[in-house]
Amino acid sequence: LFTARVLLDGQPMPNTTVEIERIRTDGTKALTPWHEKIVLQTDQNGQFSFVPNRTGWWCCHAKTEGAPLKGTDGQSKDLELGALLWFYADSQTESRKP
């Protein structure tokens, strides 16, 4: 089980969309659409969890709307705030307590 917490300025980000994908560098095809991309929401504490079901590199992308910015044309432009976390899961990974 992989669990992480999404924070912005040190505060939890509840109900934030997180997209999780395994990068298939080994050339394998996804078994089902579920294996292509997992999309979930953080809980009230900004946490999310999932089970990395295959060995390999995984990418977690948390994103939320930001305050609009003015473009060079003076018009308001939507802004998306995001963060990426990459990790490698293998059969030797052990759970460790800090």
Short mmCIF file of N, CA and C in Angstrom, two decimals:
data_model
loop_
_atom_site.label_atom_id
_atom_site.label_comp_id
_atom_site.label_asym_id
_atom_site.label_seq_id
_atom_site.Cartn_x
_atom_site.Cartn_y
_atom_site.Cartn_z
N LEU A 1 0.85 -1.18 0.00
CA LEU A 1 0.00 0.00 0.00
C LEU A 1 0.89 1.24 0.00
N PHE A 2 0.65 2.14 -0.92
CA PHE A 2 1.38 3.41 -0.99
C PHE A 2 0.43 4.50 -0.51
N THR A 3 0.85 5.29 0.45
CA THR A 3 0.05 6.40 0.97
C THR A 3 0.89 7.66 0.94
N ALA A 4 0.28 8.76 0.51
CA ALA A 4 0.97 10.06 0.48
C ALA A 4 -0.03 11.14 0.88
N ARG A 5 0.50 12.32 1.10
CA ARG A 5 -0.33 13.46 1.52
C ARG A 5 -0.01 14.65 0.63
N VAL A 6 -1.05 15.33 0.15
CA VAL A 6 -0.89 16.50 -0.70
C VAL A 6 -1.04 17.75 0.18
N LEU A 7 -0.04 18.61 0.14
CA LEU A 7 -0.03 19.84 0.93
C LEU A 7 0.20 21.04 0.02
N LEU A 8 -0.34 22.18 0.41
CA LEU A 8 -0.06 23.46 -0.25
C LEU A 8 0.23 24.46 0.85
N ASP A 9 1.39 25.06 0.82
CA ASP A 9 1.83 25.98 1.88
C ASP A 9 1.73 25.33 3.26
N GLY A 10 2.04 24.03 3.32
CA GLY A 10 2.05 23.30 4.58
C GLY A 10 0.68 22.85 5.08
N GLN A 11 -0.37 23.13 4.31
CA GLN A 11 -1.73 22.76 4.72
C GLN A 11 -2.26 21.63 3.85
N PRO A 12 -3.04 20.70 4.44
CA PRO A 12 -3.61 19.60 3.66
C PRO A 12 -4.52 20.11 2.55
N MET A 13 -4.52 19.40 1.43
CA MET A 13 -5.37 19.74 0.29
C MET A 13 -6.47 18.68 0.16
N PRO A 14 -7.62 18.89 0.82
CA PRO A 14 -8.71 17.91 0.72
C PRO A 14 -9.37 17.96 -0.66
N ASN A 15 -9.95 16.83 -1.06
CA ASN A 15 -10.70 16.73 -2.33
C ASN A 15 -9.89 17.17 -3.55
N THR A 16 -8.60 16.89 -3.53
CA THR A 16 -7.72 17.22 -4.65
C THR A 16 -7.59 16.01 -5.56
N THR A 17 -7.67 16.23 -6.86
CA THR A 17 -7.54 15.15 -7.83
C THR A 17 -6.09 14.69 -7.91
N VAL A 18 -5.90 13.37 -7.87
CA VAL A 18 -4.58 12.77 -8.04
C VAL A 18 -4.69 11.73 -9.16
N GLU A 19 -3.84 11.87 -10.17
CA GLU A 19 -3.77 10.90 -11.26
C GLU A 19 -2.50 10.08 -11.06
N ILE A 20 -2.64 8.76 -11.13
CA ILE A 20 -1.53 7.85 -10.88
C ILE A 20 -1.36 6.96 -12.10
N GLU A 21 -0.12 6.86 -12.58
CA GLU A 21 0.17 6.03 -13.74
C GLU A 21 1.46 5.27 -13.53
N ARG A 22 1.50 4.06 -14.03
CA ARG A 22 2.74 3.29 -14.07
C ARG A 22 3.38 3.53 -15.44
N ILE A 23 4.63 3.89 -15.44
CA ILE A 23 5.35 4.12 -16.68
C ILE A 23 5.89 2.76 -17.15
N ARG A 24 5.39 2.30 -18.27
CA ARG A 24 5.72 0.96 -18.74
C ARG A 24 6.99 0.97 -19.59
N THR A 25 8.13 1.15 -18.94
CA THR A 25 9.41 1.15 -19.64
C THR A 25 9.78 -0.24 -20.14
N ASP A 26 9.12 -1.28 -19.62
CA ASP A 26 9.41 -2.64 -20.03
C ASP A 26 8.64 -3.04 -21.29
N GLY A 27 7.82 -2.14 -21.82
CA GLY A 27 7.09 -2.40 -23.05
C GLY A 27 5.83 -3.24 -22.89
N THR A 28 5.48 -3.57 -21.66
CA THR A 28 4.26 -4.35 -21.46
C THR A 28 3.04 -3.49 -21.72
N LYS A 29 1.97 -4.15 -22.12
CA LYS A 29 0.70 -3.44 -22.34
C LYS A 29 -0.12 -3.49 -21.06
N ALA A 30 -0.94 -2.48 -20.87
CA ALA A 30 -1.82 -2.45 -19.70
C ALA A 30 -2.84 -3.58 -19.82
N LEU A 31 -3.10 -4.24 -18.70
CA LEU A 31 -4.03 -5.36 -18.69
C LEU A 31 -5.47 -4.91 -18.86
N THR A 32 -5.82 -3.77 -18.25
CA THR A 32 -7.17 -3.22 -18.33
C THR A 32 -7.04 -1.70 -18.31
N PRO A 33 -8.12 -0.97 -18.63
CA PRO A 33 -8.06 0.50 -18.52
C PRO A 33 -7.67 0.96 -17.12
N TRP A 34 -8.03 0.18 -16.09
CA TRP A 34 -7.68 0.56 -14.71
C TRP A 34 -6.17 0.63 -14.55
N HIS A 35 -5.44 -0.19 -15.29
CA HIS A 35 -3.99 -0.20 -15.20
C HIS A 35 -3.35 0.98 -15.94
N GLU A 36 -4.08 1.63 -16.81
CA GLU A 36 -3.56 2.78 -17.55
C GLU A 36 -3.40 4.00 -16.66
N LYS A 37 -4.48 4.34 -15.98
CA LYS A 37 -4.47 5.54 -15.14
C LYS A 37 -5.48 5.37 -14.01
N ILE A 38 -5.05 5.69 -12.81
CA ILE A 38 -5.93 5.67 -11.64
C ILE A 38 -6.19 7.14 -11.30
N VAL A 39 -7.45 7.52 -11.17
CA VAL A 39 -7.79 8.88 -10.80
C VAL A 39 -8.57 8.80 -9.49
N LEU A 40 -8.11 9.53 -8.50
CA LEU A 40 -8.79 9.52 -7.20
C LEU A 40 -8.75 10.90 -6.56
N GLN A 41 -9.38 11.04 -5.42
CA GLN A 41 -9.44 12.29 -4.68
C GLN A 41 -8.78 12.09 -3.32
N THR A 42 -8.13 13.13 -2.82
CA THR A 42 -7.58 13.06 -1.47
C THR A 42 -8.73 13.13 -0.46
N ASP A 43 -8.45 12.65 0.75
CA ASP A 43 -9.45 12.72 1.81
C ASP A 43 -9.38 14.08 2.51
N GLN A 44 -10.08 14.25 3.61
CA GLN A 44 -10.13 15.54 4.30
C GLN A 44 -8.77 15.96 4.86
N ASN A 45 -7.84 15.00 5.00
CA ASN A 45 -6.49 15.30 5.48
C ASN A 45 -5.47 15.42 4.35
N GLY A 46 -5.96 15.42 3.11
CA GLY A 46 -5.08 15.53 1.96
C GLY A 46 -4.38 14.23 1.61
N GLN A 47 -4.81 13.10 2.18
CA GLN A 47 -4.16 11.82 1.94
C GLN A 47 -4.83 11.03 0.84
N PHE A 48 -4.02 10.19 0.18
CA PHE A 48 -4.53 9.22 -0.78
C PHE A 48 -3.70 7.96 -0.66
N SER A 49 -4.28 6.85 -1.06
CA SER A 49 -3.60 5.55 -1.01
C SER A 49 -3.97 4.74 -2.24
N PHE A 50 -3.05 3.88 -2.65
CA PHE A 50 -3.33 2.90 -3.70
C PHE A 50 -2.29 1.79 -3.60
N VAL A 51 -2.55 0.70 -4.28
CA VAL A 51 -1.63 -0.43 -4.30
C VAL A 51 -0.91 -0.46 -5.64
N PRO A 52 0.41 -0.24 -5.66
CA PRO A 52 1.15 -0.38 -6.91
C PRO A 52 1.14 -1.87 -7.28
N ASN A 53 0.39 -2.22 -8.30
CA ASN A 53 0.15 -3.62 -8.62
C ASN A 53 1.21 -4.25 -9.52
N ARG A 54 2.18 -3.47 -9.96
CA ARG A 54 3.24 -3.98 -10.82
C ARG A 54 4.55 -3.30 -10.45
N THR A 55 5.65 -4.00 -10.69
CA THR A 55 6.98 -3.43 -10.51
C THR A 55 7.19 -2.34 -11.56
N GLY A 56 7.86 -1.28 -11.16
CA GLY A 56 8.20 -0.23 -12.12
C GLY A 56 8.10 1.16 -11.55
N TRP A 57 8.30 2.14 -12.43
CA TRP A 57 8.20 3.55 -12.07
C TRP A 57 6.74 3.98 -12.06
N TRP A 58 6.35 4.69 -11.03
CA TRP A 58 4.99 5.21 -10.88
C TRP A 58 5.07 6.73 -10.73
N CYS A 59 4.08 7.40 -11.29
CA CYS A 59 3.99 8.86 -11.21
C CYS A 59 2.66 9.23 -10.58
N CYS A 60 2.71 10.06 -9.55
CA CYS A 60 1.50 10.60 -8.91
C CYS A 60 1.46 12.09 -9.23
N HIS A 61 0.37 12.55 -9.83
CA HIS A 61 0.22 13.94 -10.22
C HIS A 61 -0.99 14.52 -9.51
N ALA A 62 -0.75 15.38 -8.53
CA ALA A 62 -1.82 16.07 -7.81
C ALA A 62 -2.05 17.41 -8.48
N LYS A 63 -3.33 17.77 -8.69
CA LYS A 63 -3.59 19.06 -9.33
C LYS A 63 -4.89 19.66 -8.80
N THR A 64 -4.90 20.99 -8.81
CA THR A 64 -6.07 21.74 -8.36
C THR A 64 -6.08 23.09 -9.08
N GLU A 65 -7.21 23.75 -9.05
CA GLU A 65 -7.30 25.08 -9.68
C GLU A 65 -6.58 26.11 -8.84
N GLY A 66 -5.92 27.02 -9.52
CA GLY A 66 -5.27 28.14 -8.85
C GLY A 66 -6.01 29.42 -9.18
N ALA A 67 -5.60 30.51 -8.54
CA ALA A 67 -6.20 31.81 -8.82
C ALA A 67 -5.82 32.22 -10.25
N PRO A 68 -6.76 32.74 -11.02
CA PRO A 68 -6.45 33.14 -12.41
C PRO A 68 -5.35 34.20 -12.45
N LEU A 69 -4.59 34.17 -13.53
CA LEU A 69 -3.54 35.16 -13.78
C LEU A 69 -3.91 35.96 -15.01
N LYS A 70 -3.35 37.16 -15.14
CA LYS A 70 -3.56 37.95 -16.34
C LYS A 70 -2.50 37.58 -17.36
N GLY A 71 -2.94 37.30 -18.58
CA GLY A 71 -2.02 36.99 -19.67
C GLY A 71 -1.41 38.25 -20.24
N THR A 72 -0.55 38.08 -21.21
CA THR A 72 0.11 39.24 -21.84
C THR A 72 -0.89 40.12 -22.57
N ASP A 73 -2.06 39.54 -22.90
CA ASP A 73 -3.10 40.32 -23.57
C ASP A 73 -4.02 41.03 -22.57
N GLY A 74 -3.71 40.91 -21.26
CA GLY A 74 -4.51 41.56 -20.23
C GLY A 74 -5.73 40.76 -19.80
N GLN A 75 -6.00 39.65 -20.49
CA GLN A 75 -7.16 38.82 -20.17
C GLN A 75 -6.81 37.81 -19.07
N SER A 76 -7.82 37.48 -18.27
CA SER A 76 -7.65 36.51 -17.20
C SER A 76 -7.46 35.12 -17.79
N LYS A 77 -6.47 34.38 -17.29
CA LYS A 77 -6.17 33.02 -17.74
C LYS A 77 -6.28 32.07 -16.55
N ASP A 78 -6.91 30.91 -16.80
CA ASP A 78 -7.02 29.90 -15.75
C ASP A 78 -5.63 29.39 -15.39
N LEU A 79 -5.46 29.01 -14.13
CA LEU A 79 -4.19 28.50 -13.65
C LEU A 79 -4.44 27.18 -12.94
N GLU A 80 -3.60 26.20 -13.22
CA GLU A 80 -3.67 24.92 -12.54
C GLU A 80 -2.39 24.75 -11.73
N LEU A 81 -2.55 24.44 -10.45
CA LEU A 81 -1.41 24.14 -9.59
C LEU A 81 -1.23 22.63 -9.57
N GLY A 82 0.00 22.18 -9.68
CA GLY A 82 0.23 20.75 -9.70
C GLY A 82 1.57 20.37 -9.10
N ALA A 83 1.67 19.11 -8.73
CA ALA A 83 2.91 18.57 -8.21
C ALA A 83 3.03 17.12 -8.66
N LEU A 84 4.26 16.69 -8.96
CA LEU A 84 4.53 15.31 -9.37
C LEU A 84 5.39 14.63 -8.34
N LEU A 85 5.10 13.36 -8.12
CA LEU A 85 5.94 12.52 -7.27
C LEU A 85 6.21 11.25 -8.05
N TRP A 86 7.48 10.92 -8.23
CA TRP A 86 7.88 9.69 -8.90
C TRP A 86 8.45 8.74 -7.86
N PHE A 87 8.14 7.44 -8.00
CA PHE A 87 8.79 6.45 -7.15
C PHE A 87 8.87 5.12 -7.89
N TYR A 88 9.79 4.29 -7.44
CA TYR A 88 9.97 2.98 -8.05
C TYR A 88 9.52 1.91 -7.06
N ALA A 89 8.65 1.02 -7.52
CA ALA A 89 8.17 -0.09 -6.69
C ALA A 89 8.75 -1.39 -7.24
N ASP A 90 9.31 -2.19 -6.36
CA ASP A 90 9.79 -3.50 -6.79
C ASP A 90 9.46 -4.54 -5.73
N SER A 91 9.79 -5.77 -6.01
CA SER A 91 9.43 -6.85 -5.10
C SER A 91 10.26 -6.82 -3.82
N GLN A 92 11.31 -6.01 -3.79
CA GLN A 92 12.17 -5.92 -2.60
C GLN A 92 11.80 -4.75 -1.70
N THR A 93 10.81 -3.92 -2.12
CA THR A 93 10.43 -2.76 -1.33
C THR A 93 9.82 -3.21 -0.01
N GLU A 94 10.30 -2.65 1.08
CA GLU A 94 9.80 -3.00 2.40
C GLU A 94 9.13 -1.78 3.02
N SER A 95 8.15 -2.04 3.87
CA SER A 95 7.50 -0.97 4.61
C SER A 95 8.43 -0.58 5.78
N ARG A 96 8.68 0.70 5.92
CA ARG A 96 9.54 1.17 7.01
C ARG A 96 8.85 2.29 7.76
N LYS A 97 8.98 2.25 9.07
CA LYS A 97 8.41 3.31 9.89
C LYS A 97 9.48 4.33 10.20
N PRO A 98 9.13 5.62 10.12
CA PRO A 98 10.14 6.67 10.42
C PRO A 98 10.53 6.66 11.88
#
